[in-house]
C-alpha atoms as a PDB file:
ATOM      1  CA  UNK A   1     -77.019-150.662 -79.136  1.00  0.00           C
ATOM      2  CA  UNK A   2     -78.749-147.092 -79.767  1.00  0.00           C
ATOM      3  CA  UNK A   3     -78.395-146.691 -83.414  1.00  0.00           C
ATOM      4  CA  UNK A   4     -76.367-147.698 -86.507  1.00  0.00           C
ATOM      5  CA  UNK A   5     -75.306-146.141 -89.872  1.00  0.00           C
ATOM      6  CA  UNK A   6     -73.175-145.917 -92.911  1.00  0.00           C
ATOM      7  CA  UNK A   7     -71.771-143.950 -95.827  1.00  0.00           C
ATOM      8  CA  UNK A   8     -73.429-144.000 -98.999  1.00  0.00           C
ATOM      9  CA  UNK A   9     -71.350-146.937-100.528  1.00  0.00           C
ATOM     10  CA  UNK A  10     -71.213-148.853 -97.186  1.00  0.00           C
ATOM     11  CA  UNK A  11     -67.372-148.827 -96.901  1.00  0.00           C
ATOM     12  CA  UNK A  12     -67.636-147.239 -93.488  1.00  0.00           C
ATOM     13  CA  UNK A  13     -70.201-148.441 -90.800  1.00  0.00           C
ATOM     14  CA  UNK A  14     -70.614-147.382 -87.245  1.00  0.00           C
ATOM     15  CA  UNK A  15     -72.824-148.127 -84.207  1.00  0.00           C
ATOM     16  CA  UNK A  16     -73.543-146.011 -81.351  1.00  0.00           C
ATOM     17  CA  UNK A  17     -74.152-147.757 -77.860  1.00  0.00           C
ATOM     18  CA  UNK A  18     -76.079-144.729 -76.151  1.00  0.00           C
ATOM     19  CA  UNK A  19     -78.232-141.874 -77.010  1.00  0.00           C
ATOM     20  CA  UNK A  20     -76.622-138.555 -77.966  1.00  0.00           C
ATOM     21  CA  UNK A  21     -75.577-135.931 -75.454  1.00  0.00           C
ATOM     22  CA  UNK A  22     -76.395-133.153 -77.741  1.00  0.00           C
ATOM     23  CA  UNK A  23     -78.013-132.569 -81.147  1.00  0.00           C
ATOM     24  CA  UNK A  24     -77.619-129.386 -83.185  1.00  0.00           C
ATOM     25  CA  UNK A  25     -77.559-127.506 -86.636  1.00  0.00           C
ATOM     26  CA  UNK A  26     -74.712-125.386 -87.434  1.00  0.00           C
ATOM     27  CA  UNK A  27     -74.962-122.734 -90.156  1.00  0.00           C
ATOM     28  CA  UNK A  28     -71.284-121.442 -90.103  1.00  0.00           C
ATOM     29  CA  UNK A  29     -69.483-120.971 -93.395  1.00  0.00           C
ATOM     30  CA  UNK A  30     -67.294-123.885 -92.756  1.00  0.00           C
ATOM     31  CA  UNK A  31     -70.288-126.296 -92.062  1.00  0.00           C
ATOM     32  CA  UNK A  32     -72.107-124.810 -94.993  1.00  0.00           C
ATOM     33  CA  UNK A  33     -69.079-125.451 -97.456  1.00  0.00           C
ATOM     34  CA  UNK A  34     -68.517-128.852 -96.213  1.00  0.00           C
ATOM     35  CA  UNK A  35     -72.049-130.102 -96.657  1.00  0.00           C
ATOM     36  CA  UNK A  36     -72.878-127.865 -99.717  1.00  0.00           C
ATOM     37  CA  UNK A  37     -76.153-127.037 -97.965  1.00  0.00           C
ATOM     38  CA  UNK A  38     -77.351-124.258 -95.628  1.00  0.00           C
ATOM     39  CA  UNK A  39     -76.254-126.105 -92.410  1.00  0.00           C
ATOM     40  CA  UNK A  40     -75.010-129.320 -90.899  1.00  0.00           C
ATOM     41  CA  UNK A  41     -77.008-131.423 -88.590  1.00  0.00           C
ATOM     42  CA  UNK A  42     -75.226-133.505 -86.232  1.00  0.00           C
ATOM     43  CA  UNK A  43     -75.752-135.522 -83.071  1.00  0.00           C
ATOM     44  CA  UNK A  44     -72.920-135.463 -80.560  1.00  0.00           C
ATOM     45  CA  UNK A  45     -72.075-138.963 -78.644  1.00  0.00           C
ATOM     46  CA  UNK A  46     -69.383-139.814 -76.024  1.00  0.00           C
ATOM     47  CA  UNK A  47     -66.523-141.138 -78.051  1.00  0.00           C
ATOM     48  CA  UNK A  48     -66.434-144.283 -76.091  1.00  0.00           C
ATOM     49  CA  UNK A  49     -69.947-145.149 -77.133  1.00  0.00           C
ATOM     50  CA  UNK A  50     -68.940-145.076 -80.820  1.00  0.00           C
ATOM     51  CA  UNK A  51     -67.564-147.978 -82.767  1.00  0.00           C
ATOM     52  CA  UNK A  52     -66.345-147.143 -86.503  1.00  0.00           C
ATOM     53  CA  UNK A  53     -65.442-149.851 -89.126  1.00  0.00           C
ATOM     54  CA  UNK A  54     -63.664-148.691 -92.068  1.00  0.00           C
ATOM     55  CA  UNK A  55     -60.980-145.998 -92.789  1.00  0.00           C
ATOM     56  CA  UNK A  56     -62.064-142.477 -93.253  1.00  0.00           C
ATOM     57  CA  UNK A  57     -60.287-139.630 -95.040  1.00  0.00           C
ATOM     58  CA  UNK A  58     -59.951-136.503 -93.041  1.00  0.00           C
ATOM     59  CA  UNK A  59     -59.884-132.635 -93.436  1.00  0.00           C
ATOM     60  CA  UNK A  60     -58.687-130.456 -90.648  1.00  0.00           C
ATOM     61  CA  UNK A  61     -59.415-126.826 -90.255  1.00  0.00           C
ATOM     62  CA  UNK A  62     -59.260-124.205 -87.520  1.00  0.00           C
ATOM     63  CA  UNK A  63     -62.540-122.943 -86.095  1.00  0.00           C
ATOM     64  CA  UNK A  64     -63.222-119.338 -84.936  1.00  0.00           C
ATOM     65  CA  UNK A  65     -62.717-120.528 -81.587  1.00  0.00           C
ATOM     66  CA  UNK A  66     -59.085-121.595 -82.329  1.00  0.00           C
ATOM     67  CA  UNK A  67     -59.822-125.464 -81.836  1.00  0.00           C
ATOM     68  CA  UNK A  68     -58.884-127.589 -84.631  1.00  0.00           C
ATOM     69  CA  UNK A  69     -62.075-129.303 -86.370  1.00  0.00           C
ATOM     70  CA  UNK A  70     -61.303-132.701 -87.910  1.00  0.00           C
ATOM     71  CA  UNK A  71     -63.908-133.742 -90.460  1.00  0.00           C
ATOM     72  CA  UNK A  72     -64.183-137.345 -91.498  1.00  0.00           C
ATOM     73  CA  UNK A  73     -65.550-138.547 -94.814  1.00  0.00           C
ATOM     74  CA  UNK A  74     -65.653-141.685 -96.986  1.00  0.00           C
ATOM     75  CA  UNK A  75     -62.717-141.656 -99.422  1.00  0.00           C
ATOM     76  CA  UNK A  76     -64.872-143.622-101.958  1.00  0.00           C
ATOM     77  CA  UNK A  77     -68.225-141.996-101.988  1.00  0.00           C
ATOM     78  CA  UNK A  78     -67.401-138.785-100.412  1.00  0.00           C
ATOM     79  CA  UNK A  79     -70.080-139.058 -97.706  1.00  0.00           C
ATOM     80  CA  UNK A  80     -69.595-136.509 -94.640  1.00  0.00           C
ATOM     81  CA  UNK A  81     -69.834-138.703 -91.463  1.00  0.00           C
ATOM     82  CA  UNK A  82     -68.070-137.478 -88.431  1.00  0.00           C
ATOM     83  CA  UNK A  83     -66.414-134.374 -86.845  1.00  0.00           C
ATOM     84  CA  UNK A  84     -64.071-134.058 -83.865  1.00  0.00           C
ATOM     85  CA  UNK A  85     -63.046-131.033 -81.957  1.00  0.00           C
ATOM     86  CA  UNK A  86     -59.662-130.796 -80.410  1.00  0.00           C
ATOM     87  CA  UNK A  87     -61.110-128.757 -77.353  1.00  0.00           C
ATOM     88  CA  UNK A  88     -63.475-131.846 -76.662  1.00  0.00           C
ATOM     89  CA  UNK A  89     -61.826-135.032 -77.753  1.00  0.00           C
ATOM     90  CA  UNK A  90     -64.152-137.164 -75.632  1.00  0.00           C
ATOM     91  CA  UNK A  91     -67.132-136.310 -78.107  1.00  0.00           C
ATOM     92  CA  UNK A  92     -67.676-137.056 -81.667  1.00  0.00           C
ATOM     93  CA  UNK A  93     -70.278-135.428 -84.000  1.00  0.00           C
ATOM     94  CA  UNK A  94     -72.098-137.709 -86.348  1.00  0.00           C
ATOM     95  CA  UNK A  95     -74.102-136.500 -89.366  1.00  0.00           C
ATOM     96  CA  UNK A  96     -77.764-137.271 -88.705  1.00  0.00           C
ATOM     97  CA  UNK A  97     -78.285-138.152 -92.314  1.00  0.00           C
ATOM     98  CA  UNK A  98     -75.735-141.203 -91.970  1.00  0.00           C
ATOM     99  CA  UNK A  99     -77.738-143.055 -89.567  1.00  0.00           C
ATOM    100  CA  UNK A 100     -79.889-146.057 -90.765  1.00  0.00           C
ATOM    101  CA  UNK A 101     -82.938-144.429 -88.933  1.00  0.00           C
ATOM    102  CA  UNK A 102     -82.634-140.872 -87.658  1.00  0.00           C
ATOM    103  CA  UNK A 103     -86.447-140.816 -86.499  1.00  0.00           C
ATOM    104  CA  UNK A 104     -85.002-139.969 -83.072  1.00  0.00           C
ATOM    105  CA  UNK A 105     -83.117-136.852 -84.048  1.00  0.00           C
ATOM    106  CA  UNK A 106     -84.299-133.420 -82.805  1.00  0.00           C
ATOM    107  CA  UNK A 107     -82.089-130.466 -82.956  1.00  0.00           C
ATOM    108  CA  UNK A 108     -81.735-128.799 -79.493  1.00  0.00           C
ATOM    109  CA  UNK A 109     -79.974-125.746 -80.765  1.00  0.00           C
ATOM    110  CA  UNK A 110     -79.114-123.787 -83.921  1.00  0.00           C
ATOM    111  CA  UNK A 111     -75.470-122.355 -83.940  1.00  0.00           C
ATOM    112  CA  UNK A 112     -74.242-119.518 -86.006  1.00  0.00           C
ATOM    113  CA  UNK A 113     -77.716-118.454 -86.814  1.00  0.00           C
ATOM    114  CA  UNK A 114     -76.456-115.025 -88.078  1.00  0.00           C
ATOM    115  CA  UNK A 115     -74.811-116.910 -91.039  1.00  0.00           C
ATOM    116  CA  UNK A 116     -77.965-118.964 -92.081  1.00  0.00           C
ATOM    117  CA  UNK A 117     -78.880-118.284 -95.515  1.00  0.00           C
ATOM    118  CA  UNK A 118     -82.506-116.713 -95.854  1.00  0.00           C
ATOM    119  CA  UNK A 119     -83.580-119.880 -98.048  1.00  0.00           C
ATOM    120  CA  UNK A 120     -82.591-122.342 -95.228  1.00  0.00           C
ATOM    121  CA  UNK A 121     -85.526-122.742 -93.142  1.00  0.00           C
ATOM    122  CA  UNK A 122     -85.482-123.789 -89.531  1.00  0.00           C
ATOM    123  CA  UNK A 123     -87.915-124.559 -86.816  1.00  0.00           C
ATOM    124  CA  UNK A 124     -88.323-121.133 -84.851  1.00  0.00           C
ATOM    125  CA  UNK A 125     -88.950-123.123 -81.753  1.00  0.00           C
ATOM    126  CA  UNK A 126     -85.299-124.226 -81.611  1.00  0.00           C
ATOM    127  CA  UNK A 127     -83.053-122.344 -79.403  1.00  0.00           C
ATOM    128  CA  UNK A 128     -80.888-120.189 -81.699  1.00  0.00           C
ATOM    129  CA  UNK A 129     -77.524-118.500 -81.190  1.00  0.00           C
ATOM    130  CA  UNK A 130     -76.114-115.940 -83.632  1.00  0.00           C
ATOM    131  CA  UNK A 131     -72.476-117.421 -83.297  1.00  0.00           C
ATOM    132  CA  UNK A 132     -71.262-120.248 -81.209  1.00  0.00           C
END
């Protein structure tokens, strides 16, 4: 097992068998609104490597690319946990803060940097893209 995590109340737990295929921060309006912060921080894993216990609630929206994003959260404590994209169903994003130990996390890219609030400071060494 590579890593494990849970929501705030512990009703939903997960394990991940292997390291992420990508790690990113996204500053788009949808991600900012869904987190209540300046960006979301996610690690992306092969779906087959992730085991989830517990039932999440979901919210679906359409990204500017036209794909459907499904955001999963705990219906009890509201913790934002997972995200799926209809254009890449073999991959699942997991919020870095939900891991029991996220010391391995290092974002590889900043997405939608053009929408980043000035107060949301990011590492200038990380590759950035104005949009997706």
